mmCIF file of C-alpha atoms in Angstrom:
data_model
loop_
_atom_site.group_PDB
_atom_site.id
_atom_site.type_symbol
_atom_site.label_atom_id
_atom_site.label_comp_id
_atom_site.label_asym_id
_atom_site.label_seq_id
_atom_site.Cartn_x
_atom_site.Cartn_y
_atom_site.Cartn_z
ATOM 1 C CA MET G 1 7.465 43.546 -70.165
ATOM 2 C CA LYS G 2 5.708 41.786 -67.322
ATOM 3 C CA GLN G 3 6.719 41.432 -63.711
ATOM 4 C CA SER G 4 8.531 38.149 -63.175
ATOM 5 C CA LEU G 5 9.985 36.344 -60.199
ATOM 6 C CA ILE G 6 13.388 34.693 -60.590
ATOM 7 C CA VAL G 7 14.458 32.156 -57.956
ATOM 8 C CA ASP G 8 18.128 31.334 -57.476
ATOM 9 C CA ALA G 9 18.186 28.289 -55.187
ATOM 10 C CA PHE G 10 21.973 28.015 -55.129
ATOM 11 C CA SER G 11 21.775 26.488 -51.652
ATOM 12 C CA GLY G 12 18.440 24.734 -52.054
ATOM 13 C CA ALA G 13 15.058 25.957 -50.859
ATOM 14 C CA ALA G 14 12.170 25.233 -48.524
ATOM 15 C CA GLY G 15 8.665 26.653 -48.557
ATOM 16 C CA ASP G 16 9.233 28.968 -45.603
ATOM 17 C CA MET G 17 12.514 30.180 -47.130
ATOM 18 C CA LEU G 18 10.761 31.156 -50.364
ATOM 19 C CA ILE G 19 8.141 33.105 -48.401
ATOM 20 C CA ALA G 20 10.825 34.846 -46.323
ATOM 21 C CA ALA G 21 12.675 35.836 -49.497
ATOM 22 C CA LEU G 22 9.495 37.414 -50.911
ATOM 23 C CA LEU G 23 9.053 39.349 -47.670
ATOM 24 C CA ASP G 24 12.648 40.536 -47.951
ATOM 25 C CA ALA G 25 11.948 41.628 -51.534
ATOM 26 C CA GLY G 26 9.124 43.900 -50.439
ATOM 27 C CA ALA G 27 6.024 41.766 -49.795
ATOM 28 C CA SER G 28 4.052 42.626 -46.672
ATOM 29 C CA ILE G 29 3.837 40.341 -43.647
ATOM 30 C CA ASP G 30 0.259 41.589 -43.274
ATOM 31 C CA THR G 31 -0.586 40.012 -46.626
ATOM 32 C CA LEU G 32 0.658 36.666 -45.335
ATOM 33 C CA ARG G 33 -1.247 37.063 -42.083
ATOM 34 C CA SER G 34 -4.439 37.945 -43.941
ATOM 35 C CA CYS G 35 -3.931 34.919 -46.175
ATOM 36 C CA ALA G 36 -3.586 32.660 -43.132
ATOM 37 C CA ALA G 37 -6.614 34.244 -41.465
ATOM 38 C CA SER G 38 -8.701 33.504 -44.574
ATOM 39 C CA ILE G 39 -8.073 29.765 -44.168
ATOM 40 C CA PRO G 40 -10.334 28.335 -41.432
ATOM 41 C CA ALA G 41 -7.848 25.546 -40.665
ATOM 42 C CA LEU G 42 -5.162 28.171 -39.976
ATOM 43 C CA ALA G 43 -7.282 30.361 -37.709
ATOM 44 C CA LYS G 44 -4.885 30.000 -34.748
ATOM 45 C CA VAL G 45 -1.665 30.464 -36.690
ATOM 46 C CA ARG G 46 0.887 33.058 -35.636
ATOM 47 C CA VAL G 47 3.258 34.339 -38.304
ATOM 48 C CA ASP G 48 6.327 36.469 -37.619
ATOM 49 C CA VAL G 49 9.450 37.419 -39.533
ATOM 50 C CA GLU G 50 12.880 38.385 -38.233
ATOM 51 C CA SER G 51 16.125 39.656 -39.682
ATOM 52 C CA VAL G 52 19.027 37.198 -39.497
ATOM 53 C CA ARG G 53 22.456 36.686 -41.009
ATOM 54 C CA ARG G 54 23.590 33.597 -42.899
ATOM 55 C CA GLY G 55 27.240 33.819 -43.883
ATOM 56 C CA PRO G 56 27.731 37.122 -45.721
ATOM 57 C CA PHE G 57 23.989 37.583 -46.381
ATOM 58 C CA ALA G 58 21.483 39.607 -44.400
ATOM 59 C CA ALA G 59 18.218 37.712 -44.798
ATOM 60 C CA ARG G 60 14.717 37.321 -43.451
ATOM 61 C CA LYS G 61 13.561 34.240 -41.568
ATOM 62 C CA LEU G 62 9.957 33.137 -41.161
ATOM 63 C CA SER G 63 8.590 31.962 -37.834
ATOM 64 C CA VAL G 64 5.258 30.119 -37.789
ATOM 65 C CA THR G 65 3.468 28.904 -34.661
ATOM 66 C CA LEU G 66 0.734 26.356 -35.361
ATOM 67 C CA PRO G 67 -1.423 24.124 -33.186
ATOM 68 C CA HIS G 68 0.136 20.685 -32.781
ATOM 69 C CA GLU G 69 -1.469 17.979 -34.909
ATOM 70 C CA HIS G 70 -0.904 14.533 -36.405
ATOM 71 C CA ALA G 71 -3.378 14.775 -39.269
ATOM 72 C CA HIS G 72 -2.790 12.723 -42.406
ATOM 73 C CA ARG G 73 -4.586 14.466 -45.254
ATOM 74 C CA GLY G 74 -5.344 13.345 -48.771
ATOM 75 C CA LEU G 75 -5.487 15.549 -51.846
ATOM 76 C CA SER G 76 -9.260 15.961 -51.553
ATOM 77 C CA ASP G 77 -8.859 17.205 -47.959
ATOM 78 C CA ILE G 78 -6.244 19.754 -49.021
ATOM 79 C CA THR G 79 -8.453 20.904 -51.894
ATOM 80 C CA LYS G 80 -11.396 21.462 -49.548
ATOM 81 C CA ILE G 81 -9.233 23.542 -47.199
ATOM 82 C CA ILE G 82 -8.028 25.735 -50.078
ATOM 83 C CA ASP G 83 -11.538 26.070 -51.546
ATOM 84 C CA ALA G 84 -12.864 27.187 -48.152
ATOM 85 C CA ALA G 85 -10.360 30.040 -48.000
ATOM 86 C CA SER G 86 -10.969 33.577 -49.234
ATOM 87 C CA LEU G 87 -8.310 33.511 -51.941
ATOM 88 C CA SER G 88 -8.128 34.949 -55.425
ATOM 89 C CA PRO G 89 -8.855 32.450 -58.226
ATOM 90 C CA THR G 90 -5.230 32.631 -59.373
ATOM 91 C CA VAL G 91 -3.793 31.838 -55.940
ATOM 92 C CA SER G 92 -6.334 29.064 -55.366
ATOM 93 C CA VAL G 93 -5.640 27.348 -58.694
ATOM 94 C CA ARG G 94 -1.864 27.614 -58.341
ATOM 95 C CA ALA G 95 -1.911 26.244 -54.800
ATOM 96 C CA LYS G 96 -4.103 23.300 -55.783
ATOM 97 C CA SER G 97 -1.874 22.630 -58.785
ATOM 98 C CA ALA G 98 1.179 22.437 -56.506
ATOM 99 C CA PHE G 99 -0.515 19.946 -54.193
ATOM 100 C CA ALA G 100 -1.760 17.912 -57.172
ATOM 101 C CA LYS G 101 1.812 17.564 -58.420
ATOM 102 C CA LEU G 102 2.931 16.642 -54.918
ATOM 103 C CA ALA G 103 0.245 13.938 -54.722
ATOM 104 C CA ALA G 104 1.263 12.524 -58.110
ATOM 105 C CA ALA G 105 4.918 12.389 -57.016
ATOM 106 C CA GLU G 106 4.076 10.649 -53.732
ATOM 107 C CA ALA G 107 1.804 8.204 -55.564
ATOM 108 C CA LYS G 108 4.576 7.219 -57.955
ATOM 109 C CA VAL G 109 7.146 6.834 -55.169
ATOM 110 C CA HIS G 110 4.884 4.609 -53.064
ATOM 111 C CA GLY G 111 3.224 2.717 -55.918
ATOM 112 C CA MET G 112 -0.356 3.721 -55.215
ATOM 113 C CA SER G 113 -3.124 5.824 -56.715
ATOM 114 C CA VAL G 114 -3.301 9.561 -56.129
ATOM 115 C CA GLU G 115 -6.571 9.108 -54.255
ATOM 116 C CA LYS G 116 -4.870 6.888 -51.651
ATOM 117 C CA VAL G 117 -1.933 9.212 -50.984
ATOM 118 C CA HIS G 118 -1.760 10.804 -47.545
ATOM 119 C CA PHE G 119 0.728 13.614 -47.314
ATOM 120 C CA HIS G 120 1.945 13.205 -43.709
ATOM 121 C CA GLU G 121 4.536 15.988 -43.189
ATOM 122 C CA VAL G 122 3.829 17.888 -46.401
ATOM 123 C CA GLY G 123 0.094 17.745 -45.682
ATOM 124 C CA ALA G 124 0.596 19.518 -42.356
ATOM 125 C CA LEU G 125 -0.803 22.993 -41.892
ATOM 126 C CA ASP G 126 2.564 24.686 -42.280
ATOM 127 C CA ALA G 127 2.929 23.223 -45.787
ATOM 128 C CA ILE G 128 -0.520 24.543 -46.704
ATOM 129 C CA LEU G 129 0.550 27.954 -45.420
ATOM 130 C CA ASP G 130 3.855 27.733 -47.320
ATOM 131 C CA ILE G 131 2.265 26.955 -50.669
ATOM 132 C CA VAL G 132 -0.798 29.196 -50.429
ATOM 133 C CA GLY G 133 1.212 31.977 -48.788
ATOM 134 C CA PHE G 134 3.908 31.900 -51.458
ATOM 135 C CA PHE G 135 1.457 32.395 -54.311
ATOM 136 C CA ALA G 136 -0.510 35.028 -52.374
ATOM 137 C CA LEU G 137 2.656 37.068 -51.751
ATOM 138 C CA ALA G 138 3.778 36.665 -55.354
ATOM 139 C CA GLU G 139 0.406 37.943 -56.540
ATOM 140 C CA SER G 140 0.624 40.919 -54.159
ATOM 141 C CA LEU G 141 3.931 41.847 -55.817
ATOM 142 C CA GLY G 142 2.363 41.731 -59.270
ATOM 143 C CA VAL G 143 4.242 38.613 -60.375
ATOM 144 C CA GLU G 144 2.841 37.093 -63.566
ATOM 145 C CA SER G 145 5.585 34.644 -64.555
ATOM 146 C CA PHE G 146 8.038 32.487 -62.629
ATOM 147 C CA TYR G 147 11.595 31.473 -63.549
ATOM 148 C CA TYR G 148 14.560 29.810 -61.888
ATOM 149 C CA THR G 149 18.293 29.929 -62.584
ATOM 150 C CA THR G 150 19.844 27.352 -60.213
ATOM 151 C CA LEU G 151 18.191 24.530 -58.265
ATOM 152 C CA ALA G 152 20.652 22.829 -55.913
ATOM 153 C CA VAL G 153 19.988 19.497 -54.202
ATOM 154 C CA GLY G 154 22.141 17.418 -51.872
ATOM 155 C CA ALA G 155 23.830 14.384 -53.387
ATOM 156 C CA ARG G 156 24.455 12.346 -50.252
ATOM 157 C CA GLY G 157 23.085 11.792 -46.769
ATOM 158 C CA THR G 158 19.665 10.872 -45.430
ATOM 159 C CA VAL G 159 16.563 12.591 -44.117
ATOM 160 C CA GLN G 160 14.110 11.229 -41.571
ATOM 161 C CA GLY G 161 10.484 11.144 -42.718
ATOM 162 C CA GLU G 162 7.148 9.627 -41.814
ATOM 163 C CA HIS G 163 8.112 6.464 -43.729
ATOM 164 C CA GLY G 164 11.500 6.223 -42.011
ATOM 165 C CA GLU G 165 14.966 7.124 -43.197
ATOM 166 C CA MET G 166 15.196 8.181 -46.836
ATOM 167 C CA PRO G 167 18.071 9.174 -49.120
ATOM 168 C CA VAL G 168 18.832 12.752 -50.079
ATOM 169 C CA PRO G 169 17.288 14.117 -52.257
ATOM 170 C CA ALA G 170 13.944 12.863 -50.938
ATOM 171 C CA PRO G 171 12.242 10.583 -53.509
ATOM 172 C CA ALA G 172 9.272 12.934 -53.896
ATOM 173 C CA THR G 173 11.616 15.858 -54.553
ATOM 174 C CA LEU G 174 13.313 13.986 -57.395
ATOM 175 C CA GLU G 175 9.958 13.066 -58.930
ATOM 176 C CA LEU G 176 8.763 16.654 -58.745
ATOM 177 C CA LEU G 177 11.907 17.994 -60.399
ATOM 178 C CA ALA G 178 11.718 15.561 -63.330
ATOM 179 C CA GLY G 179 12.147 17.584 -66.503
ATOM 180 C CA HIS G 180 13.710 20.510 -64.640
ATOM 181 C CA ARG G 181 17.420 21.230 -64.618
ATOM 182 C CA PHE G 182 19.055 21.028 -61.199
ATOM 183 C CA THR G 183 22.524 20.591 -59.714
ATOM 184 C CA TYR G 184 23.803 17.972 -57.292
ATOM 185 C CA THR G 185 26.117 19.261 -54.580
ATOM 186 C CA GLU G 186 28.554 17.531 -52.252
ATOM 187 C CA ARG G 187 26.632 18.568 -49.146
ATOM 188 C CA GLN G 188 25.269 15.632 -47.147
ATOM 189 C CA GLU G 189 21.964 17.220 -46.158
ATOM 190 C CA GLU G 190 18.540 17.918 -47.576
ATOM 191 C CA LEU G 191 18.689 21.157 -49.545
ATOM 192 C CA MET G 192 15.470 21.093 -51.567
ATOM 193 C CA THR G 193 12.308 20.087 -49.689
ATOM 194 C CA PRO G 194 9.286 18.478 -51.400
ATOM 195 C CA THR G 195 7.184 21.542 -50.571
ATOM 196 C CA ALA G 196 9.588 23.887 -52.369
ATOM 197 C CA ALA G 197 9.926 21.418 -55.241
ATOM 198 C CA ALA G 198 6.123 21.316 -55.603
ATOM 199 C CA ILE G 199 5.959 25.123 -55.812
ATOM 200 C CA ILE G 200 8.702 25.181 -58.439
ATOM 201 C CA ALA G 201 7.327 22.255 -60.463
ATOM 202 C CA SER G 202 3.832 23.757 -60.623
ATOM 203 C CA ALA G 203 4.678 27.292 -61.751
ATOM 204 C CA PHE G 204 8.341 27.757 -62.691
ATOM 205 C CA GLU G 205 10.394 27.257 -65.822
ATOM 206 C CA PRO G 206 14.108 27.765 -66.545
ATOM 207 C CA LEU G 207 15.087 31.346 -67.282
ATOM 208 C CA PRO G 208 15.952 31.460 -71.006
ATOM 209 C CA LEU G 209 19.555 32.568 -71.330
ATOM 210 C CA ASN G 210 18.809 34.718 -74.374
ATOM 211 C CA HIS G 211 16.161 36.825 -72.623
ATOM 212 C CA GLY G 212 17.089 40.277 -71.345
ATOM 213 C CA VAL G 213 16.371 41.045 -67.683
ATOM 214 C CA VAL G 214 15.619 44.426 -66.118
ATOM 215 C CA GLN G 215 16.536 43.835 -62.482
ATOM 216 C CA GLY G 216 14.262 44.959 -59.667
ATOM 217 C CA LYS G 217 14.302 44.226 -55.933
ATOM 218 C CA VAL G 218 16.246 41.255 -54.554
ATOM 219 C CA GLY G 219 15.352 39.308 -51.412
ATOM 220 C CA TYR G 220 17.013 36.580 -49.344
ATOM 221 C CA GLY G 221 15.139 33.982 -47.298
ATOM 222 C CA ALA G 222 16.944 32.038 -44.588
ATOM 223 C CA GLY G 223 16.455 28.488 -43.420
ATOM 224 C CA THR G 224 16.628 27.372 -39.800
ATOM 225 C CA ARG G 225 19.850 25.390 -40.233
ATOM 226 C CA GLU G 226 23.183 27.199 -40.307
ATOM 227 C CA SER G 227 25.243 25.171 -42.779
ATOM 228 C CA LYS G 228 28.966 25.055 -43.268
ATOM 229 C CA GLY G 229 30.133 26.331 -46.619
ATOM 230 C CA MET G 230 27.389 27.800 -48.801
ATOM 231 C CA PRO G 231 24.978 29.878 -46.658
ATOM 232 C CA ASN G 232 21.521 28.382 -46.137
ATOM 233 C CA VAL G 233 19.555 31.036 -48.017
ATOM 234 C CA VAL G 234 17.486 31.246 -51.191
ATOM 235 C CA ARG G 235 17.577 34.364 -53.371
ATOM 236 C CA VAL G 236 14.648 35.803 -55.304
ATOM 237 C CA SER G 237 14.617 38.681 -57.762
ATOM 238 C CA LEU G 238 11.745 40.757 -59.014
ATOM 239 C CA ALA G 239 12.472 41.570 -62.626
ATOM 240 C CA GLN G 240 11.062 42.369 -66.000
ATOM 241 C CA VAL G 241 12.045 39.674 -68.465
ATOM 242 C CA ALA G 242 12.216 40.774 -72.086
ATOM 243 C CA ASP G 243 11.447 38.539 -75.036
ATOM 244 C CA ALA G 244 14.328 37.125 -77.054
ATOM 245 C CA ALA G 245 14.054 39.668 -79.866
ATOM 246 C CA ALA G 246 17.695 39.966 -80.911
ATOM 247 C CA SER G 247 16.901 37.816 -83.939
ATOM 248 C CA PRO G 248 13.745 36.206 -85.318
ATOM 249 C CA ALA G 249 15.090 32.742 -84.609
ATOM 250 C CA THR G 250 17.651 31.110 -82.361
ATOM 251 C CA ASP G 251 20.182 28.568 -83.520
ATOM 252 C CA GLY G 252 21.243 25.573 -81.472
ATOM 253 C CA GLU G 253 22.178 21.929 -81.588
ATOM 254 C CA VAL G 254 20.361 18.796 -80.575
ATOM 255 C CA THR G 255 21.556 15.202 -80.274
ATOM 256 C CA VAL G 256 19.619 12.708 -82.416
ATOM 257 C CA ILE G 257 19.556 8.980 -81.586
ATOM 258 C CA ARG G 258 18.195 6.520 -84.145
ATOM 259 C CA CYS G 259 17.775 2.780 -84.482
ATOM 260 C CA THR G 260 15.603 0.382 -86.514
ATOM 261 C CA ILE G 261 13.799 -2.640 -85.067
ATOM 262 C CA ASP G 262 11.829 -5.483 -86.664
ATOM 263 C CA ASN G 263 11.451 -7.927 -83.768
ATOM 264 C CA MET G 264 9.859 -6.008 -80.854
ATOM 265 C CA ASN G 265 6.392 -6.518 -79.381
ATOM 266 C CA PRO G 266 4.297 -3.494 -80.455
ATOM 267 C CA GLU G 267 2.828 -3.309 -76.938
ATOM 268 C CA HIS G 268 6.251 -2.274 -75.599
ATOM 269 C CA TYR G 269 6.642 0.883 -77.682
ATOM 270 C CA GLY G 270 4.353 2.935 -75.455
ATOM 271 C CA ASP G 271 6.339 2.022 -72.351
ATOM 272 C CA LEU G 272 9.612 2.868 -74.091
ATOM 273 C CA MET G 273 8.348 6.288 -75.149
ATOM 274 C CA GLN G 274 7.208 7.158 -71.623
ATOM 275 C CA ARG G 275 10.536 6.054 -70.138
ATOM 276 C CA LEU G 276 12.398 8.247 -72.623
ATOM 277 C CA PHE G 277 10.321 11.305 -71.785
ATOM 278 C CA ASP G 278 10.877 10.585 -68.093
ATOM 279 C CA GLU G 279 14.629 10.771 -68.824
ATOM 280 C CA ARG G 280 14.281 14.253 -70.354
ATOM 281 C CA ALA G 281 14.078 13.288 -74.025
ATOM 282 C CA LEU G 282 12.983 16.348 -76.019
ATOM 283 C CA GLU G 283 11.085 14.366 -78.636
ATOM 284 C CA VAL G 284 10.382 10.715 -79.448
ATOM 285 C CA TYR G 285 8.706 9.438 -82.592
ATOM 286 C CA TYR G 286 8.332 6.179 -84.501
ATOM 287 C CA THR G 287 8.477 5.792 -88.291
ATOM 288 C CA PRO G 288 7.400 2.643 -90.202
ATOM 289 C CA VAL G 289 10.199 1.348 -92.479
ATOM 290 C CA MET G 290 10.930 -1.687 -94.644
ATOM 291 C CA MET G 291 14.024 -3.578 -93.512
ATOM 292 C CA LYS G 292 16.142 -6.427 -94.827
ATOM 293 C CA LYS G 293 14.409 -9.584 -96.006
ATOM 294 C CA ASN G 294 11.375 -7.390 -96.788
ATOM 295 C CA ARG G 295 10.404 -7.204 -93.116
ATOM 296 C CA PRO G 296 8.282 -4.279 -91.903
ATOM 297 C CA GLY G 297 9.996 -2.517 -89.040
ATOM 298 C CA THR G 298 10.083 0.675 -86.973
ATOM 299 C CA GLU G 299 12.678 3.421 -86.861
ATOM 300 C CA ILE G 300 12.953 4.974 -83.395
ATOM 301 C CA THR G 301 14.120 8.596 -83.325
ATOM 302 C CA VAL G 302 14.933 10.343 -80.060
ATOM 303 C CA LEU G 303 15.982 13.978 -79.664
ATOM 304 C CA CYS G 304 17.772 15.062 -76.491
ATOM 305 C CA GLU G 305 20.306 17.504 -75.121
ATOM 306 C CA HIS G 306 23.864 16.269 -75.583
ATOM 307 C CA ALA G 307 24.381 16.201 -71.805
ATOM 308 C CA ASP G 308 21.543 13.646 -71.552
ATOM 309 C CA LEU G 309 22.915 11.316 -74.258
ATOM 310 C CA GLU G 310 24.274 8.663 -71.897
ATOM 311 C CA HIS G 311 21.169 7.969 -69.841
ATOM 312 C CA VAL G 312 18.772 8.400 -72.791
ATOM 313 C CA SER G 313 20.833 5.878 -74.792
ATOM 314 C CA ARG G 314 20.775 3.496 -71.837
ATOM 315 C CA VAL G 315 16.962 3.560 -71.840
ATOM 316 C CA VAL G 316 16.753 2.632 -75.540
ATOM 317 C CA LEU G 317 19.329 -0.141 -75.195
ATOM 318 C CA SER G 318 17.710 -1.532 -72.037
ATOM 319 C CA HIS G 319 14.045 -1.365 -73.007
ATOM 320 C CA SER G 320 14.059 -2.200 -76.709
ATOM 321 C CA THR G 321 15.425 -5.076 -78.789
ATOM 322 C CA THR G 322 17.916 -2.976 -80.749
ATOM 323 C CA LEU G 323 21.571 -4.026 -80.738
ATOM 324 C CA GLY G 324 22.983 -0.572 -81.417
ATOM 325 C CA LEU G 325 22.300 3.122 -81.970
ATOM 326 C CA ARG G 326 23.241 5.814 -84.467
ATOM 327 C CA VAL G 327 24.041 9.161 -82.849
ATOM 328 C CA ALA G 328 24.407 12.527 -84.573
ATOM 329 C CA ARG G 329 24.573 16.205 -83.625
ATOM 330 C CA GLU G 330 22.239 18.306 -85.733
ATOM 331 C CA SER G 331 21.661 22.051 -85.936
ATOM 332 C CA ARG G 332 18.177 23.385 -85.435
ATOM 333 C CA VAL G 333 16.449 26.718 -85.878
ATOM 334 C CA GLU G 334 13.736 27.665 -83.412
ATOM 335 C CA LEU G 335 11.306 30.521 -83.179
ATOM 336 C CA PRO G 336 11.673 32.558 -79.981
ATOM 337 C CA ARG G 337 8.910 31.581 -77.622
ATOM 338 C CA ARG G 338 7.608 32.447 -74.185
ATOM 339 C CA ILE G 339 4.964 31.213 -71.793
ATOM 340 C CA GLU G 340 2.265 33.599 -70.599
ATOM 341 C CA THR G 341 -0.625 33.173 -68.194
ATOM 342 C CA VAL G 342 -4.081 34.432 -69.147
ATOM 343 C CA GLU G 343 -7.072 34.747 -66.843
ATOM 344 C CA THR G 344 -10.127 32.774 -67.939
ATOM 345 C CA GLU G 345 -13.492 32.499 -66.218
ATOM 346 C CA TRP G 346 -12.233 29.195 -64.740
ATOM 347 C CA GLY G 347 -8.920 30.513 -63.459
ATOM 348 C CA PRO G 348 -5.435 31.060 -64.938
ATOM 349 C CA ALA G 349 -4.231 29.110 -67.972
ATOM 350 C CA ARG G 350 -0.834 28.991 -69.634
ATOM 351 C CA ILE G 351 -0.295 29.676 -73.314
ATOM 352 C CA LYS G 352 2.846 29.448 -75.446
ATOM 353 C CA ILE G 353 3.534 32.370 -77.778
ATOM 354 C CA ALA G 354 6.027 32.125 -80.638
ATOM 355 C CA THR G 355 7.363 35.063 -82.672
ATOM 356 C CA ARG G 356 7.629 34.551 -86.430
ATOM 357 C CA PRO G 357 10.468 36.074 -88.508
ATOM 358 C CA ASP G 358 8.171 38.927 -89.632
ATOM 359 C CA GLY G 359 7.456 39.869 -86.013
ATOM 360 C CA SER G 360 3.909 38.483 -85.918
ATOM 361 C CA GLU G 361 2.947 36.100 -83.141
ATOM 362 C CA THR G 362 1.179 32.768 -82.946
ATOM 363 C CA ALA G 363 -0.153 31.204 -79.763
ATOM 364 C CA SER G 364 -0.825 27.650 -78.610
ATOM 365 C CA PRO G 365 -2.594 26.940 -75.288
ATOM 366 C CA GLU G 366 -0.570 24.637 -73.041
ATOM 367 C CA TYR G 367 -2.061 21.137 -73.030
ATOM 368 C CA GLU G 368 -1.583 20.334 -69.330
ATOM 369 C CA SER G 369 -3.038 23.662 -68.237
ATOM 370 C CA CYS G 370 -6.122 23.240 -70.428
ATOM 371 C CA ARG G 371 -6.550 19.609 -69.410
ATOM 372 C CA GLU G 372 -6.593 20.567 -65.715
ATOM 373 C CA ILE G 373 -9.380 23.084 -66.358
ATOM 374 C CA ALA G 374 -11.305 20.601 -68.512
ATOM 375 C CA ARG G 375 -11.179 17.917 -65.833
ATOM 376 C CA ARG G 376 -12.159 20.356 -63.091
ATOM 377 C CA THR G 377 -15.066 21.922 -64.979
ATOM 378 C CA GLY G 378 -16.336 19.037 -67.111
ATOM 379 C CA LEU G 379 -15.776 21.025 -70.318
ATOM 380 C CA THR G 380 -14.127 19.501 -73.361
ATOM 381 C CA LEU G 381 -10.421 20.066 -73.895
ATOM 382 C CA ALA G 382 -11.184 21.660 -77.265
ATOM 383 C CA ASP G 383 -13.612 24.179 -75.735
ATOM 384 C CA VAL G 384 -11.120 25.169 -73.038
ATOM 385 C CA SER G 385 -8.293 25.514 -75.563
ATOM 386 C CA ASP G 386 -10.440 27.699 -77.832
ATOM 387 C CA ALA G 387 -11.470 29.876 -74.881
ATOM 388 C CA VAL G 388 -7.861 30.372 -73.767
ATOM 389 C CA ARG G 389 -6.876 31.387 -77.290
ATOM 390 C CA ARG G 390 -9.784 33.868 -77.465
ATOM 391 C CA VAL G 391 -8.735 35.485 -74.186
ATOM 392 C CA TRP G 392 -5.185 35.884 -75.500
ATOM 393 C CA LEU G 393 -6.420 37.345 -78.814
ATOM 394 C CA SER G 394 -8.668 39.806 -76.982
ATOM 395 C CA ARG G 395 -5.641 41.219 -75.182
#
């Protein structure tokens, strides 16, 4: 079993809180200071940590003193800063991946290209330290995989940003958490910051409920604000997460939505599919069918979790020409699977491993991970995918 990090953001999270929690779990403040010293732009930074109390929890709180600035940096500027640092390839790639996701989220919110995005607050030096420092500390603790249990966000209130007053959760935070499970709370304050959301979106996945956990050290990181009710801390656990080996396959249910259409512009199907995936559809596919009056048509099939039925159905009814839907609950059998990270000559890459009923394993390199390497290196996606598979087989 590999060393894993499990984040329980029951009261939200910020970048500095995640770092403080890692320090509380056993990471060294000297590692963070060395990381900052390796980044030329952070040469004058001062990093300290103190013990505090938030509600019933003893926690650690990070204190960072940085030179005052009003710089507005784009993704290319952030990338140059990270590339100029003396970081391990794994930390460098993970940090740049987090900022790339942050840029994509900001671009979507503001309706512009990624190249034109300027980060404002999240591009400040403390955010660079938060993201790079988090992955450097995680690496120092031997963490190879990242999971979360609870991600809490505020449901009401506003937060003041560079673009003025914005609703809680911040728009970029919601974009970053698309596809991840999180919980709205009644608290009228920002609980999950875009920086923390970028860290989680770039490296974390939900902790599978059927995986055994061997618990290690636990750490608590405190935020600056002392909130009423739930204490303003984030909890992290170092653990060994076992594969789901209780049985060769896991049973479950999925909700299936179907409809048939013979009067929709074919150009609109691509938009519909993307909207459905944005609303957490598990699968979407189109099947050609013959309909009444001998008309060729298309059957739309959407798979989703039952909890997502309402908003997934709303997308189909709003963005297609169908007049109704058929809904069914179906059982499914799945092979146990896990995500691992392998080290290639171009940096870390993720690969999905499934266990067959006879105990043998099959692996499939993750598309997004391989695509990022292919774009960065100029290699073909096929060559990167083959290389990732070879590295896994060699282990």
